[in-house]
């Protein structure tokens, strides 16, 4: 692993006159990063111990510096659907690389590319491209995959959302998962160059714990370093509690595609209760103003702020004009602004077309929270859920120097907007609004 103490050959950048997002505060403090190691530098040790001075000092004039944004549920972007294999499958990887270079301009420096419930050949063809991609630490590659998220096909067909029911299957044993996803995508592999274990290609699995034998498979899934997330489910409160006790640590898009909160059976939402003896899971929230009412979002945040994660659940229509677009299985999606509806239905929501920083801005205004609290939901909290707090989502020494420079704007109606001005990946600036 690269060291945060630079050598004489490193290019050191010092950010000054800025406010750093650290915990729940905006701290007026300098930040040093290295483009050679790709890390945040231990500035005190370097300046006083090694007598190193920065190669470049950037005066940010009071702007905010936050860790790079992390989206743990992204289905595609800029016309590319991760779940759709092109007619020429050899173009999948090339198109994905192009998407990564555009996605980072939105402030998302890391993400989990998400596959919905598809035929098994889609998983076999797509997953090899979607595993962790930051091994070579090349800033110009754009947004970095932290591993694939498979949202299905082991979900409840009564809570399918826009997932095609014909693709949904039950899991009776771990062999069913290995047949669907391939065992090579579910297990750590040995790096032939370093001899170290590489994490599985799949980082997170969303499944309904109450269907078939899935509940008993949760410990086997998590033992492989894969996060089990409860989602697209009819689980009762008791079943959701058992899933958490079995190792589930995440809930996929809370409230959506699950049994609703009821005063006699709180369902999945109930496991967020403070009185629970079990550890409370993290949970995803889509703050696009379509999937959830703002008050529902505030209720969820207040129930368990430490587990609150904003996600886009964005489809491939992010960045495209309004219109009617092809989706998988011959179906089509109608895009009107940020709203996506499955063609032929009245109001069946088909994911979102919002960016992650727009979700943060919405939550900042709807929730009445501070800027650090809103940004934690896309930085330190998802990093903690992924078990990556030491390298992602935090402005601490030795962490990856994935950064966004943010300007706060307030309009005449008091709406607070967070605007991405710069994006840095591994200590190198990869996008600047002014260039």
Tab-separated table of C-alpha atoms in Angstrom:
chain	number	residue	atom	x	y	z
A	1	UNK	CA	0.000	0.000	0.000
A	2	UNK	CA	1.393	3.455	-0.870
A	3	UNK	CA	2.690	5.458	2.072
A	4	UNK	CA	1.323	8.850	3.026
A	5	UNK	CA	4.838	10.067	3.732
A	6	UNK	CA	6.069	11.366	0.368
A	7	UNK	CA	9.460	11.011	-1.243
A	8	UNK	CA	11.378	13.779	-2.974
A	9	UNK	CA	9.881	12.707	-6.317
A	10	UNK	CA	6.281	13.239	-5.203
A	11	UNK	CA	4.157	16.152	-6.362
A	12	UNK	CA	2.612	17.626	-3.253
A	13	UNK	CA	-0.455	19.876	-3.386
A	14	UNK	CA	-1.479	21.983	-0.419
A	15	UNK	CA	-5.043	23.288	-0.147
A	16	UNK	CA	-5.301	26.386	2.024
A	17	UNK	CA	-7.988	28.891	3.044
A	18	UNK	CA	-10.579	26.109	2.884
A	19	UNK	CA	-13.092	24.366	5.138
A	20	UNK	CA	-12.646	20.612	5.531
A	21	UNK	CA	-15.545	18.267	6.186
A	22	UNK	CA	-14.355	16.426	9.286
A	23	UNK	CA	-16.981	14.556	11.284
A	24	UNK	CA	-19.899	16.885	11.970
A	25	UNK	CA	-17.885	20.051	11.470
A	26	UNK	CA	-16.444	22.327	8.814
A	27	UNK	CA	-12.876	22.850	9.990
A	28	UNK	CA	-10.666	25.682	8.749
A	29	UNK	CA	-7.498	23.726	8.109
A	30	UNK	CA	-4.983	23.076	5.342
A	31	UNK	CA	-4.919	19.738	3.517
A	32	UNK	CA	-1.895	18.167	1.791
A	33	UNK	CA	-2.163	15.467	-0.886
A	34	UNK	CA	0.310	13.557	-3.028
A	35	UNK	CA	-0.301	12.691	-6.661
A	36	UNK	CA	2.461	10.066	-6.543
A	37	UNK	CA	1.068	8.020	-3.650
A	38	UNK	CA	-2.523	9.099	-4.306
A	39	UNK	CA	-2.877	9.639	-0.571
A	40	UNK	CA	-3.642	12.381	1.915
A	41	UNK	CA	-0.296	13.393	3.376
A	42	UNK	CA	0.653	13.554	7.057
A	43	UNK	CA	1.394	17.251	6.717
A	44	UNK	CA	2.848	17.868	10.182
A	45	UNK	CA	5.306	14.988	9.854
A	46	UNK	CA	6.240	15.986	6.316
A	47	UNK	CA	6.669	19.706	6.923
A	48	UNK	CA	8.461	19.569	10.256
A	49	UNK	CA	10.134	16.153	10.087
A	50	UNK	CA	11.054	15.827	6.416
A	51	UNK	CA	11.378	19.559	5.636
A	52	UNK	CA	9.162	19.086	2.581
A	53	UNK	CA	7.361	22.076	1.094
A	54	UNK	CA	4.403	21.727	-1.286
A	55	UNK	CA	4.987	21.927	-5.033
A	56	UNK	CA	1.787	23.883	-5.442
A	57	UNK	CA	-0.453	25.742	-2.996
A	58	UNK	CA	-4.094	26.317	-3.928
A	59	UNK	CA	-6.054	29.081	-2.189
A	60	UNK	CA	-9.685	27.905	-2.220
A	61	UNK	CA	-11.033	31.202	-0.880
A	62	UNK	CA	-13.173	29.603	1.804
A	63	UNK	CA	-14.667	26.797	-0.285
A	64	UNK	CA	-15.510	23.401	1.165
A	65	UNK	CA	-13.304	20.344	0.673
A	66	UNK	CA	-15.078	17.027	1.165
A	67	UNK	CA	-14.110	13.423	0.490
A	68	UNK	CA	-15.092	12.178	-2.957
A	69	UNK	CA	-18.718	11.082	-3.122
A	70	UNK	CA	-19.595	7.366	-2.971
A	71	UNK	CA	-22.750	6.012	-4.651
A	72	UNK	CA	-23.536	2.471	-3.505
A	73	UNK	CA	-26.448	1.966	-5.926
A	74	UNK	CA	-25.949	3.086	-9.513
A	75	UNK	CA	-27.562	1.155	-12.369
A	76	UNK	CA	-25.918	3.058	-15.214
A	77	UNK	CA	-25.363	6.547	-16.601
A	78	UNK	CA	-25.001	8.573	-19.799
A	79	UNK	CA	-26.902	6.064	-21.918
A	80	UNK	CA	-25.121	2.937	-20.658
A	81	UNK	CA	-27.111	0.373	-18.657
A	82	UNK	CA	-24.821	-1.920	-16.675
A	83	UNK	CA	-27.459	-4.680	-16.938
A	84	UNK	CA	-27.674	-4.599	-20.723
A	85	UNK	CA	-25.102	-6.497	-22.749
A	86	UNK	CA	-24.518	-4.720	-26.096
A	87	UNK	CA	-24.897	-6.511	-29.415
A	88	UNK	CA	-21.121	-6.557	-29.557
A	89	UNK	CA	-20.199	-7.685	-26.003
A	90	UNK	CA	-16.578	-6.676	-26.589
A	91	UNK	CA	-17.636	-3.004	-26.381
A	92	UNK	CA	-18.965	-3.324	-22.793
A	93	UNK	CA	-15.633	-2.586	-21.143
A	94	UNK	CA	-14.787	0.325	-23.416
A	95	UNK	CA	-18.167	1.981	-22.844
A	96	UNK	CA	-17.870	1.452	-19.086
A	97	UNK	CA	-14.522	3.250	-19.076
A	98	UNK	CA	-16.094	6.186	-20.914
A	99	UNK	CA	-18.896	6.320	-18.339
A	100	UNK	CA	-16.357	6.354	-15.484
A	101	UNK	CA	-14.627	9.384	-16.995
A	102	UNK	CA	-17.916	11.290	-17.231
A	103	UNK	CA	-19.320	10.110	-13.905
A	104	UNK	CA	-16.411	11.547	-11.921
A	105	UNK	CA	-17.352	15.011	-13.190
A	106	UNK	CA	-20.485	14.758	-11.008
A	107	UNK	CA	-18.313	14.351	-7.901
A	108	UNK	CA	-18.727	10.572	-7.612
A	109	UNK	CA	-15.190	9.247	-7.224
A	110	UNK	CA	-16.221	5.709	-6.169
A	111	UNK	CA	-19.352	3.616	-6.631
A	112	UNK	CA	-20.936	0.188	-6.726
A	113	UNK	CA	-22.110	-0.588	-10.286
A	114	UNK	CA	-25.485	-2.263	-9.836
A	115	UNK	CA	-27.084	-5.104	-11.791
A	116	UNK	CA	-30.822	-5.691	-11.500
A	117	UNK	CA	-32.681	-9.035	-11.771
A	118	UNK	CA	-31.541	-10.448	-15.094
A	119	UNK	CA	-31.033	-13.777	-16.825
A	120	UNK	CA	-27.941	-15.511	-15.493
A	121	UNK	CA	-25.925	-14.993	-18.676
A	122	UNK	CA	-26.031	-11.231	-18.029
A	123	UNK	CA	-24.250	-11.705	-14.697
A	124	UNK	CA	-21.704	-14.023	-16.306
A	125	UNK	CA	-20.902	-11.469	-19.012
A	126	UNK	CA	-21.110	-8.198	-17.057
A	127	UNK	CA	-19.582	-9.016	-13.670
A	128	UNK	CA	-15.992	-9.494	-14.915
A	129	UNK	CA	-15.996	-5.768	-15.831
A	130	UNK	CA	-17.601	-4.475	-12.620
A	131	UNK	CA	-15.250	-5.606	-9.848
A	132	UNK	CA	-12.912	-3.320	-7.872
A	133	UNK	CA	-11.083	-1.189	-10.429
A	134	UNK	CA	-8.699	1.028	-8.464
A	135	UNK	CA	-5.785	-1.399	-8.211
A	136	UNK	CA	-3.555	0.590	-10.548
A	137	UNK	CA	-4.586	3.924	-8.983
A	138	UNK	CA	-4.825	5.826	-12.265
A	139	UNK	CA	-6.649	9.114	-11.686
A	140	UNK	CA	-7.456	9.589	-15.367
A	141	UNK	CA	-9.548	6.396	-15.353
A	142	UNK	CA	-12.275	8.379	-13.598
A	143	UNK	CA	-14.727	6.974	-11.074
A	144	UNK	CA	-13.601	3.801	-9.373
A	145	UNK	CA	-15.687	0.672	-8.844
A	146	UNK	CA	-15.466	-0.636	-5.282
A	147	UNK	CA	-17.115	-3.875	-6.380
A	148	UNK	CA	-20.385	-4.895	-7.987
A	149	UNK	CA	-23.807	-4.726	-6.370
A	150	UNK	CA	-26.224	-7.418	-7.534
A	151	UNK	CA	-29.786	-6.328	-6.778
A	152	UNK	CA	-31.554	-9.591	-7.525
A	153	UNK	CA	-32.591	-11.996	-8.855
A	154	UNK	CA	-33.156	-13.511	-5.382
A	155	UNK	CA	-35.928	-11.098	-4.421
A	156	UNK	CA	-39.621	-11.391	-3.617
A	157	UNK	CA	-41.684	-11.372	-6.850
A	158	UNK	CA	-44.454	-9.439	-5.075
A	159	UNK	CA	-42.010	-6.564	-4.452
A	160	UNK	CA	-40.267	-6.623	-7.805
A	161	UNK	CA	-40.640	-2.925	-8.660
A	162	UNK	CA	-39.597	-2.838	-12.323
A	163	UNK	CA	-37.551	-6.038	-12.087
A	164	UNK	CA	-38.974	-8.544	-14.568
A	165	UNK	CA	-40.813	-11.247	-12.603
A	166	UNK	CA	-39.697	-13.930	-15.053
A	167	UNK	CA	-36.073	-13.344	-14.044
A	168	UNK	CA	-36.674	-13.718	-10.295
A	169	UNK	CA	-35.563	-17.045	-8.786
A	170	UNK	CA	-35.407	-18.543	-5.260
A	171	UNK	CA	-32.192	-19.623	-3.539
A	172	UNK	CA	-32.324	-23.024	-1.891
A	173	UNK	CA	-28.579	-23.377	-1.361
A	174	UNK	CA	-25.343	-21.496	-1.931
A	175	UNK	CA	-25.034	-23.473	-5.150
A	176	UNK	CA	-27.932	-21.465	-6.571
A	177	UNK	CA	-25.975	-18.237	-6.022
A	178	UNK	CA	-22.826	-19.757	-7.489
A	179	UNK	CA	-24.735	-20.945	-10.555
A	180	UNK	CA	-26.318	-17.520	-11.032
A	181	UNK	CA	-23.328	-15.275	-10.350
A	182	UNK	CA	-20.482	-17.845	-10.791
A	183	UNK	CA	-18.383	-18.861	-7.784
A	184	UNK	CA	-15.384	-16.975	-9.194
A	185	UNK	CA	-17.310	-13.717	-8.691
A	186	UNK	CA	-18.329	-14.584	-5.121
A	187	UNK	CA	-14.943	-15.552	-3.699
A	188	UNK	CA	-11.676	-13.740	-3.003
A	189	UNK	CA	-8.935	-14.540	-5.518
A	190	UNK	CA	-5.158	-14.662	-5.236
A	191	UNK	CA	-3.253	-11.857	-6.927
A	192	UNK	CA	-0.559	-13.620	-8.996
A	193	UNK	CA	1.823	-10.651	-8.727
A	194	UNK	CA	1.620	-9.828	-5.025
A	195	UNK	CA	0.336	-13.103	-3.587
A	196	UNK	CA	-2.322	-11.184	-1.644
A	197	UNK	CA	-6.025	-11.952	-1.626
A	198	UNK	CA	-8.142	-9.710	-3.826
A	199	UNK	CA	-11.726	-9.066	-2.666
A	200	UNK	CA	-14.595	-10.712	-4.547
A	201	UNK	CA	-15.912	-9.005	-7.673
A	202	UNK	CA	-19.297	-8.816	-5.931
A	203	UNK	CA	-19.275	-6.410	-2.977
A	204	UNK	CA	-22.978	-6.358	-2.094
A	205	UNK	CA	-26.012	-8.588	-2.652
A	206	UNK	CA	-29.590	-7.354	-2.275
A	207	UNK	CA	-32.007	-10.202	-1.591
A	208	UNK	CA	-35.280	-10.951	0.189
A	209	UNK	CA	-34.414	-12.929	3.345
A	210	UNK	CA	-37.870	-14.516	3.667
A	211	UNK	CA	-37.821	-16.258	0.278
A	212	UNK	CA	-36.855	-19.955	0.103
A	213	UNK	CA	-33.668	-20.643	2.141
A	214	UNK	CA	-32.057	-17.233	1.748
A	215	UNK	CA	-32.144	-16.533	5.480
A	216	UNK	CA	-29.864	-19.493	6.200
A	217	UNK	CA	-27.452	-18.390	3.437
A	218	UNK	CA	-26.725	-14.952	4.899
A	219	UNK	CA	-23.786	-16.125	7.088
A	220	UNK	CA	-22.238	-17.937	4.097
A	221	UNK	CA	-22.535	-14.794	1.952
A	222	UNK	CA	-21.041	-12.446	4.539
A	223	UNK	CA	-18.207	-14.876	5.362
A	224	UNK	CA	-16.872	-14.178	1.870
A	225	UNK	CA	-16.562	-10.459	2.548
A	226	UNK	CA	-19.833	-9.636	0.758
A	227	UNK	CA	-22.402	-7.273	2.264
A	228	UNK	CA	-25.909	-8.674	2.553
A	229	UNK	CA	-28.611	-6.047	2.049
A	230	UNK	CA	-32.310	-6.568	2.739
A	231	UNK	CA	-34.414	-5.403	-0.196
A	232	UNK	CA	-37.343	-6.024	-2.553
A	233	UNK	CA	-38.919	-7.878	0.314
A	234	UNK	CA	-42.129	-8.779	2.135
A	235	UNK	CA	-40.151	-9.437	5.326
A	236	UNK	CA	-41.969	-8.876	8.579
A	237	UNK	CA	-40.298	-7.138	11.479
A	238	UNK	CA	-39.419	-10.535	12.943
A	239	UNK	CA	-37.938	-11.780	9.672
A	240	UNK	CA	-35.951	-8.586	9.166
A	241	UNK	CA	-34.627	-8.860	12.727
A	242	UNK	CA	-33.550	-12.442	12.098
A	243	UNK	CA	-31.792	-11.343	8.911
A	244	UNK	CA	-29.860	-8.702	10.863
A	245	UNK	CA	-28.987	-11.257	13.524
A	246	UNK	CA	-27.740	-13.519	10.717
A	247	UNK	CA	-25.413	-10.852	9.335
A	248	UNK	CA	-27.404	-8.407	7.183
A	249	UNK	CA	-25.858	-4.948	7.604
A	250	UNK	CA	-27.683	-2.898	4.952
A	251	UNK	CA	-31.194	-2.143	3.700
A	252	UNK	CA	-31.658	-1.326	0.008
A	253	UNK	CA	-33.700	1.844	-0.701
A	254	UNK	CA	-35.608	1.929	2.572
A	255	UNK	CA	-39.427	2.157	2.206
A	256	UNK	CA	-39.329	1.365	-1.519
A	257	UNK	CA	-40.203	-2.185	-2.677
A	258	UNK	CA	-40.869	-3.491	0.827
A	259	UNK	CA	-43.709	-4.045	3.286
A	260	UNK	CA	-44.822	-0.621	4.529
A	261	UNK	CA	-44.486	0.561	8.115
A	262	UNK	CA	-47.575	-0.481	10.107
A	263	UNK	CA	-48.322	0.243	13.742
A	264	UNK	CA	-48.807	-3.488	14.453
A	265	UNK	CA	-45.922	-4.664	12.277
A	266	UNK	CA	-43.178	-2.119	11.624
A	267	UNK	CA	-41.605	-4.371	8.980
A	268	UNK	CA	-38.049	-3.750	7.864
A	269	UNK	CA	-38.117	-0.178	9.184
A	270	UNK	CA	-38.493	-1.563	12.705
A	271	UNK	CA	-34.902	-2.827	12.843
A	272	UNK	CA	-33.708	0.787	12.896
A	273	UNK	CA	-35.287	1.280	16.324
A	274	UNK	CA	-32.964	2.526	19.059
A	275	UNK	CA	-34.308	0.003	21.570
A	276	UNK	CA	-33.192	-2.972	19.493
A	277	UNK	CA	-30.613	-5.287	21.052
A	278	UNK	CA	-29.258	-6.055	17.583
A	279	UNK	CA	-26.776	-3.796	15.754
A	280	UNK	CA	-28.750	-1.426	13.570
A	281	UNK	CA	-28.078	-1.758	9.833
A	282	UNK	CA	-27.178	0.958	7.373
A	283	UNK	CA	-29.884	1.938	4.883
A	284	UNK	CA	-30.162	3.602	1.503
A	285	UNK	CA	-32.435	6.560	0.798
A	286	UNK	CA	-33.333	7.997	-2.626
A	287	UNK	CA	-33.792	11.747	-2.083
A	288	UNK	CA	-35.097	12.668	-5.534
A	289	UNK	CA	-38.502	13.945	-4.408
A	290	UNK	CA	-40.196	11.113	-6.304
A	291	UNK	CA	-39.377	7.884	-4.492
A	292	UNK	CA	-40.014	9.314	-1.021
A	293	UNK	CA	-41.762	12.230	0.628
A	294	UNK	CA	-39.287	14.599	2.324
A	295	UNK	CA	-40.924	13.912	5.692
A	296	UNK	CA	-40.326	10.170	5.293
A	297	UNK	CA	-36.669	10.934	4.679
A	298	UNK	CA	-36.466	13.034	7.849
A	299	UNK	CA	-38.142	10.274	9.876
A	300	UNK	CA	-35.618	7.730	8.607
A	301	UNK	CA	-32.663	10.012	9.340
A	302	UNK	CA	-33.842	10.794	12.854
A	303	UNK	CA	-34.396	7.094	13.542
A	304	UNK	CA	-30.768	6.210	12.787
A	305	UNK	CA	-28.579	9.076	11.501
A	306	UNK	CA	-25.387	6.988	11.748
A	307	UNK	CA	-26.795	4.508	9.219
A	308	UNK	CA	-28.251	7.036	6.760
A	309	UNK	CA	-26.829	6.680	3.219
A	310	UNK	CA	-28.014	8.669	0.211
A	311	UNK	CA	-28.071	6.747	-3.071
A	312	UNK	CA	-29.239	7.712	-6.542
A	313	UNK	CA	-30.528	4.322	-7.759
A	314	UNK	CA	-29.908	6.130	-11.043
A	315	UNK	CA	-30.608	4.492	-14.365
A	316	UNK	CA	-28.652	4.881	-17.593
A	317	UNK	CA	-30.807	7.901	-18.450
A	318	UNK	CA	-28.786	10.228	-16.192
A	319	UNK	CA	-27.435	12.975	-18.411
A	320	UNK	CA	-29.864	12.280	-21.301
A	321	UNK	CA	-32.716	14.364	-22.712
A	322	UNK	CA	-36.357	13.645	-21.852
A	323	UNK	CA	-37.939	10.952	-24.022
A	324	UNK	CA	-38.734	7.249	-24.316
A	325	UNK	CA	-35.797	4.855	-23.978
A	326	UNK	CA	-35.249	1.139	-24.370
A	327	UNK	CA	-34.692	-0.895	-21.243
A	328	UNK	CA	-34.039	-4.608	-20.748
A	329	UNK	CA	-36.381	-7.387	-21.904
A	330	UNK	CA	-37.909	-5.201	-24.629
A	331	UNK	CA	-39.535	-2.828	-22.137
A	332	UNK	CA	-39.197	0.962	-22.321
A	333	UNK	CA	-38.813	3.794	-19.824
A	334	UNK	CA	-40.318	7.278	-20.111
A	335	UNK	CA	-38.076	10.077	-18.826
A	336	UNK	CA	-39.631	13.382	-17.803
A	337	UNK	CA	-37.101	15.455	-15.887
A	338	UNK	CA	-35.799	13.375	-12.980
A	339	UNK	CA	-38.858	11.103	-13.101
A	340	UNK	CA	-38.648	7.697	-14.789
A	341	UNK	CA	-41.782	5.631	-15.360
A	342	UNK	CA	-42.103	2.174	-16.906
A	343	UNK	CA	-44.018	2.559	-20.180
A	344	UNK	CA	-47.512	1.066	-20.075
A	345	UNK	CA	-47.974	1.714	-16.351
A	346	UNK	CA	-49.542	4.645	-14.549
A	347	UNK	CA	-46.855	5.336	-11.966
A	348	UNK	CA	-44.419	2.439	-11.670
A	349	UNK	CA	-41.156	4.188	-10.795
A	350	UNK	CA	-38.204	2.985	-12.879
A	351	UNK	CA	-35.240	4.172	-10.821
A	352	UNK	CA	-34.076	7.775	-10.907
A	353	UNK	CA	-32.089	10.109	-13.103
A	354	UNK	CA	-30.720	12.341	-10.359
A	355	UNK	CA	-27.072	12.954	-9.507
A	356	UNK	CA	-25.690	12.241	-6.046
A	357	UNK	CA	-24.836	15.854	-5.269
A	358	UNK	CA	-28.457	16.761	-6.122
A	359	UNK	CA	-29.597	14.174	-3.560
A	360	UNK	CA	-27.305	15.805	-1.001
A	361	UNK	CA	-28.676	19.254	-1.828
A	362	UNK	CA	-32.265	18.020	-1.480
A	363	UNK	CA	-31.560	16.417	1.890
A	364	UNK	CA	-29.698	19.512	3.084
A	365	UNK	CA	-32.806	21.592	2.472
A	366	UNK	CA	-35.528	19.093	3.421
A	367	UNK	CA	-33.823	17.742	6.516
A	368	UNK	CA	-32.669	21.017	8.012
A	369	UNK	CA	-29.268	19.434	8.647
A	370	UNK	CA	-25.780	20.886	8.454
A	371	UNK	CA	-23.588	20.596	5.365
A	372	UNK	CA	-21.276	18.065	7.070
A	373	UNK	CA	-24.268	15.931	8.112
A	374	UNK	CA	-25.619	15.933	4.562
A	375	UNK	CA	-22.220	15.088	3.059
A	376	UNK	CA	-21.567	12.281	5.563
A	377	UNK	CA	-24.443	10.409	3.923
A	378	UNK	CA	-22.399	10.106	0.705
A	379	UNK	CA	-18.885	9.909	2.157
A	380	UNK	CA	-17.978	8.563	5.593
A	381	UNK	CA	-21.196	6.603	6.200
A	382	UNK	CA	-21.132	4.568	2.954
A	383	UNK	CA	-17.387	4.062	3.477
A	384	UNK	CA	-18.101	2.643	6.940
A	385	UNK	CA	-20.835	0.383	5.538
A	386	UNK	CA	-18.334	-0.938	2.998
A	387	UNK	CA	-15.643	-1.439	5.647
A	388	UNK	CA	-13.380	1.077	3.891
A	389	UNK	CA	-13.217	3.988	6.347
A	390	UNK	CA	-9.415	3.974	6.421
A	391	UNK	CA	-9.116	4.611	2.678
A	392	UNK	CA	-12.362	6.163	1.460
A	393	UNK	CA	-14.876	8.748	2.618
A	394	UNK	CA	-12.681	10.535	5.165
A	395	UNK	CA	-10.112	13.341	5.082
A	396	UNK	CA	-7.526	11.557	7.212
A	397	UNK	CA	-3.841	10.823	6.689
A	398	UNK	CA	-3.151	7.720	4.579
A	399	UNK	CA	-6.662	7.769	3.067
A	400	UNK	CA	-6.981	7.982	-0.710
A	401	UNK	CA	-6.860	11.604	-1.877
A	402	UNK	CA	-10.292	11.479	-3.531
A	403	UNK	CA	-11.732	14.966	-3.030
A	404	UNK	CA	-14.420	17.359	-4.162
A	405	UNK	CA	-14.249	21.136	-3.841
A	406	UNK	CA	-17.717	22.523	-3.190
A	407	UNK	CA	-19.235	25.993	-3.328
A	408	UNK	CA	-22.465	26.698	-1.437
A	409	UNK	CA	-24.974	28.913	-3.244
A	410	UNK	CA	-28.191	30.295	-1.726
A	411	UNK	CA	-30.936	31.552	-4.018
A	412	UNK	CA	-33.563	34.222	-3.374
A	413	UNK	CA	-35.913	31.700	-1.798
A	414	UNK	CA	-33.324	30.478	0.681
A	415	UNK	CA	-32.654	27.209	-1.189
A	416	UNK	CA	-29.119	26.046	-0.446
A	417	UNK	CA	-27.383	24.500	-3.437
A	418	UNK	CA	-24.095	22.603	-3.291
A	419	UNK	CA	-22.097	23.004	-6.497
A	420	UNK	CA	-19.138	20.818	-7.425
A	421	UNK	CA	-16.253	23.081	-8.548
A	422	UNK	CA	-13.365	20.598	-8.665
A	423	UNK	CA	-12.871	16.842	-8.457
A	424	UNK	CA	-9.588	15.198	-7.440
A	425	UNK	CA	-8.804	11.481	-7.744
A	426	UNK	CA	-5.746	9.927	-6.112
A	427	UNK	CA	-4.289	13.390	-5.508
A	428	UNK	CA	-4.686	14.568	-9.119
A	429	UNK	CA	-7.234	17.100	-10.335
A	430	UNK	CA	-9.436	15.392	-12.925
A	431	UNK	CA	-12.163	18.012	-13.398
A	432	UNK	CA	-12.498	21.763	-12.897
A	433	UNK	CA	-15.682	23.731	-13.526
A	434	UNK	CA	-13.652	26.721	-14.695
A	435	UNK	CA	-11.658	24.836	-17.334
